[in-house]
C-alpha atoms as a printed R data frame, in Angstrom:
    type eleno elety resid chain resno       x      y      z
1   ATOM     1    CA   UNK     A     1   0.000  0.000  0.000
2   ATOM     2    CA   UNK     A     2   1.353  3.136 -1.131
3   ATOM     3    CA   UNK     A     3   0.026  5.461  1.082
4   ATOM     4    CA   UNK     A     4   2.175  3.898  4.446
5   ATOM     5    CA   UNK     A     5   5.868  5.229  3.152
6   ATOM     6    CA   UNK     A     6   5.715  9.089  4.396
7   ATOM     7    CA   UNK     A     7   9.277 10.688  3.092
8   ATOM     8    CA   UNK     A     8   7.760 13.919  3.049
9   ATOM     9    CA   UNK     A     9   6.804 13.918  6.720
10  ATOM    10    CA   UNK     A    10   8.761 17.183  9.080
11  ATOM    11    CA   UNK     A    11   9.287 17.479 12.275
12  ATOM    12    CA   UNK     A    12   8.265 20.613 14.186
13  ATOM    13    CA   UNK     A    13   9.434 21.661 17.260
14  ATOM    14    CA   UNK     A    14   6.795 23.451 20.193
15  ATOM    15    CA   UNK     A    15   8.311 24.624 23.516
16  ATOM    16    CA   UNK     A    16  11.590 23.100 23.374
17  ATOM    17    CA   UNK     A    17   9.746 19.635 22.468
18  ATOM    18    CA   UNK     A    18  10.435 17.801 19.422
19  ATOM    19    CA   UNK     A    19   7.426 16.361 18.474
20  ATOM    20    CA   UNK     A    20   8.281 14.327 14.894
21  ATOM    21    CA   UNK     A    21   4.707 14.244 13.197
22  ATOM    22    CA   UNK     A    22   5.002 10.958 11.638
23  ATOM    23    CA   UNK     A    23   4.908  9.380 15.694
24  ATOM    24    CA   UNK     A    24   2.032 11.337 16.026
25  ATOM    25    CA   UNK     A    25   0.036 10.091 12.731
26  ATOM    26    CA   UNK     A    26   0.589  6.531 14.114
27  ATOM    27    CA   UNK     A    27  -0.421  7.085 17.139
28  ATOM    28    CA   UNK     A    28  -3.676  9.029 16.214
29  ATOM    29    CA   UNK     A    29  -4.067  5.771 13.723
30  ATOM    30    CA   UNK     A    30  -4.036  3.397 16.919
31  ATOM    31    CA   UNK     A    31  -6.429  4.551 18.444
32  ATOM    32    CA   UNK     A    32  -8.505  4.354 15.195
33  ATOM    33    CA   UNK     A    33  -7.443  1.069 15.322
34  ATOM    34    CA   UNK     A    34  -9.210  0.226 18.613
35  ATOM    35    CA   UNK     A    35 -11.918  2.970 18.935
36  ATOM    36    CA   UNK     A    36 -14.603 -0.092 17.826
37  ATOM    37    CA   UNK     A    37 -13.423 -2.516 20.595
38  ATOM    38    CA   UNK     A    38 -12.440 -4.704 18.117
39  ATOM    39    CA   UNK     A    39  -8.707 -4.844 16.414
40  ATOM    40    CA   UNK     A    40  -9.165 -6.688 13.116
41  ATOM    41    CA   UNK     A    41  -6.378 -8.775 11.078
42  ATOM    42    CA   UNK     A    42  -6.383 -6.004  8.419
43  ATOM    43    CA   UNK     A    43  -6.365 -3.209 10.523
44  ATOM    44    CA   UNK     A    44  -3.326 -4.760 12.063
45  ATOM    45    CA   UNK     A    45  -1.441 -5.425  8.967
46  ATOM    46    CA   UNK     A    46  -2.050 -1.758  7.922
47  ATOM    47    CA   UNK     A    47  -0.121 -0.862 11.533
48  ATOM    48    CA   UNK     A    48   2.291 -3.136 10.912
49  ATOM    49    CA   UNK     A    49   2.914 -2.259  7.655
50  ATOM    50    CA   UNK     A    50   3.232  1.897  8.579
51  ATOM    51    CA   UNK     A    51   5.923  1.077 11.269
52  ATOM    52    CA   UNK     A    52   7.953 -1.103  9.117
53  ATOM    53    CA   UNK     A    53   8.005  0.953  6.131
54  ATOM    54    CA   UNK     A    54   8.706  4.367  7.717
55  ATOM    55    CA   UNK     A    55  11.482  3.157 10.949
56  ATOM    56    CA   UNK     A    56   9.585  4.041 13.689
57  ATOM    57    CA   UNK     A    57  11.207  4.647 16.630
58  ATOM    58    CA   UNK     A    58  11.457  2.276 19.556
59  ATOM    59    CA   UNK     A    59   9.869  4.496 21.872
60  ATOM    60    CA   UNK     A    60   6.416  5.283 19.819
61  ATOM    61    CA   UNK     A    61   6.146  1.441 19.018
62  ATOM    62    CA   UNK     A    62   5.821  0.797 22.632
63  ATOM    63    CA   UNK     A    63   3.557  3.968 22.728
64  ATOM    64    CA   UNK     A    64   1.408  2.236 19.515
65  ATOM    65    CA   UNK     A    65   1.325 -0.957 21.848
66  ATOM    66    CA   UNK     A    66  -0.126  0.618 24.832
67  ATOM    67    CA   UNK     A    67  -2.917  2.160 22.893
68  ATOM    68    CA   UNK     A    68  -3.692 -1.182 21.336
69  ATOM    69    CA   UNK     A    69  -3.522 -3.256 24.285
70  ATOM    70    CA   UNK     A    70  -5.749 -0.640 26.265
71  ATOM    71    CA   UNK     A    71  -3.046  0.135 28.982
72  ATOM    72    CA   UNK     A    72  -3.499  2.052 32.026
73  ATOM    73    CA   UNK     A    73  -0.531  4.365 30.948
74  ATOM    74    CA   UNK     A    74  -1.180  5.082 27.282
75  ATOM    75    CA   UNK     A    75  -1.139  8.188 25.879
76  ATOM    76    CA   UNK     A    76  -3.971  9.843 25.556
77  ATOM    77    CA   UNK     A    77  -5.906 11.142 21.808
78  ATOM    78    CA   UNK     A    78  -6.447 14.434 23.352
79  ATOM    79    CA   UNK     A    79  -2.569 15.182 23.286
80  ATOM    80    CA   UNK     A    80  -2.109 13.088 20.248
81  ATOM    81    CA   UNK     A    81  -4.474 15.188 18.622
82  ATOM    82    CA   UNK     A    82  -2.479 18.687 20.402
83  ATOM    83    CA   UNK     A    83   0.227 17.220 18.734
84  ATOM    84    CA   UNK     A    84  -0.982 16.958 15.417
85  ATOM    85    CA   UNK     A    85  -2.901 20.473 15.608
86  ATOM    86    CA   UNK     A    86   0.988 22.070 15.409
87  ATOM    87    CA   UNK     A    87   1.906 20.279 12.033
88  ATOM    88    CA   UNK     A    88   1.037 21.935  8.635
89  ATOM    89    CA   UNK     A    89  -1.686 21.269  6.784
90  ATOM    90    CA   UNK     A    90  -0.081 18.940  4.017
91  ATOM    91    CA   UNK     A    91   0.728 16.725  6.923
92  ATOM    92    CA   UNK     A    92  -2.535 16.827  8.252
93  ATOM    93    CA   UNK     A    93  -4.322 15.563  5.103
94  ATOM    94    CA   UNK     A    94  -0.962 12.676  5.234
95  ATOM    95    CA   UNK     A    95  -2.790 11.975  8.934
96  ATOM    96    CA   UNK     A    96  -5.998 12.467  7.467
97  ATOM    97    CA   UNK     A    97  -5.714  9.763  4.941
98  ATOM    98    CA   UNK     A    98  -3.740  7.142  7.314
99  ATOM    99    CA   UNK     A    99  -6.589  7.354  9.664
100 ATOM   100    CA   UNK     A   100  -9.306  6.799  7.435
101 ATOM   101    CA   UNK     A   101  -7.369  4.137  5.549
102 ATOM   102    CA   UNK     A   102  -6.754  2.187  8.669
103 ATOM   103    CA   UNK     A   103 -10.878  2.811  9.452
104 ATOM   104    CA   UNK     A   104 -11.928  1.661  6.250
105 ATOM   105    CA   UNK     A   105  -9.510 -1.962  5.733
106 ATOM   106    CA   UNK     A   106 -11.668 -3.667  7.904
107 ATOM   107    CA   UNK     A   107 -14.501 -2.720  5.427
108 ATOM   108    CA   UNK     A   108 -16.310 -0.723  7.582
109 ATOM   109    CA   UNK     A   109 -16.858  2.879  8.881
110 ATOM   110    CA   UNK     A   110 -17.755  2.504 12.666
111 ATOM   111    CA   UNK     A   111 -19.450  4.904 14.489
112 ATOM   112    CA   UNK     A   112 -16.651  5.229 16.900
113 ATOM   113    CA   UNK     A   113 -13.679  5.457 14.106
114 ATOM   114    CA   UNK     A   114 -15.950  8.683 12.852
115 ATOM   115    CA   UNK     A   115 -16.014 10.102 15.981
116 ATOM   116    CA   UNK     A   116 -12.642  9.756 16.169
117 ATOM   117    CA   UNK     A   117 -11.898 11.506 12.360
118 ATOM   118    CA   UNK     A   118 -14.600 14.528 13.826
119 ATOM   119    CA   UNK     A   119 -12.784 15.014 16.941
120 ATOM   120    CA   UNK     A   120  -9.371 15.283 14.699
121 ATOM   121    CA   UNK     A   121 -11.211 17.675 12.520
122 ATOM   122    CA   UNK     A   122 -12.217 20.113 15.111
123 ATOM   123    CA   UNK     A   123  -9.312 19.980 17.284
124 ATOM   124    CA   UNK     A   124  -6.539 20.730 13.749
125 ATOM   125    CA   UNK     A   125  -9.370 22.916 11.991
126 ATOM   126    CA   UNK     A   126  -8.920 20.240  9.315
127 ATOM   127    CA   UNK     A   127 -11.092 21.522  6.430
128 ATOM   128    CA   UNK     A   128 -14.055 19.939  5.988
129 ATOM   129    CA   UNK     A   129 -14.539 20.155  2.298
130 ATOM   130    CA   UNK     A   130 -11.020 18.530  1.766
131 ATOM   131    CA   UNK     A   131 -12.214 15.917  4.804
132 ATOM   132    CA   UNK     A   132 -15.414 14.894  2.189
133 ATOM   133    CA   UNK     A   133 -12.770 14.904 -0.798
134 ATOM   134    CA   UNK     A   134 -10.540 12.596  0.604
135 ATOM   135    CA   UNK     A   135 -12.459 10.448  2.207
136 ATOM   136    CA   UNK     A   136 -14.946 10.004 -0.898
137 ATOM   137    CA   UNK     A   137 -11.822  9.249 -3.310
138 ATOM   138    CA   UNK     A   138 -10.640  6.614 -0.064
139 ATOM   139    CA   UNK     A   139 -14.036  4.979 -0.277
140 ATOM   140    CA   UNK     A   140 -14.424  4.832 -4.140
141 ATOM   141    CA   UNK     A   141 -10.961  3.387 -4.101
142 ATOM   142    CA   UNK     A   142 -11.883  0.852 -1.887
143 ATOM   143    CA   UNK     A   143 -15.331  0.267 -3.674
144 ATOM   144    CA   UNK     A   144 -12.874 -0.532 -7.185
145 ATOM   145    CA   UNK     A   145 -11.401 -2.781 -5.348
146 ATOM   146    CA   UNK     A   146 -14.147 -4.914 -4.339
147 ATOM   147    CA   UNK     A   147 -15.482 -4.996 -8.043
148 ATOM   148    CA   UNK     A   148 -12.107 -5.530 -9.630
């Protein structure tokens, strides 16, 4: 899948804290992961697939594993979401498009993964015209590939 490799991804740097974006999309793409209750295969594989492909750090894989094992001391969406409010927009639609990839590979759209994408579009001001854009060309995409 094309859309996991992110060599265009920048860091930004908020009161003396690095925060490297691409940690931050994976994270935010966890908790899609498990915002149903249920982690499925493909869902898994697309995670998988994201932190092989773009070297994620030690530190954020253990991070991604909290969040999908439910732990007590897992970071929490609200600052992932902080986080991903400081990056610039081109980033955001990169974010944008891992989360509702990762929604959508299990084939369907739960209530729970779109509260999710809402609460990432109010908190980053994401534009909601592009949010309807991208998530109509993710779902005819994935509609071709059912017929094909």
């Amino acid at each position: 899948m094309h859309f996991f490799k992110l060599d265009n991804i920048k860091t930004v740097e908020k009161k003396g804290d690095v925060l490297v974006d691409i940690n931050n999309i994976i994270l935010f793409a966890s908790y899609i992961c498990v915002s149903d209750g249920l982690i499925h295969d493909k869902e898994i594989q697309s995670i998988n697939t994201f932190l092989k492909a773009n070297n994620i750090s030690k530190e954020t894989r253990e991070k991604v594993n909290h969040i999908l094992g439910d732990t007590e001391d897992k970071i929490s969406l609200d600052v992932i979401l902080n986080n991903l409010k400081e990056m610039d927009y081109d980033n955001l639609k990169q974010a944008l498009i891992i989360g509702l990839n990762i929604a959508y590979s299990d084939g369907f759209f739960a209530p729970a993964e779109e509260a999710i994408i809402e609460n990432f579009l109010d908190v980053t001001n994401f534009n909601h015209e592009d949010y309807m854009e991208i998530k109509e060309i993710i779902t005819d995409k994935l509609n071709n590939q059912k017929d094909g």
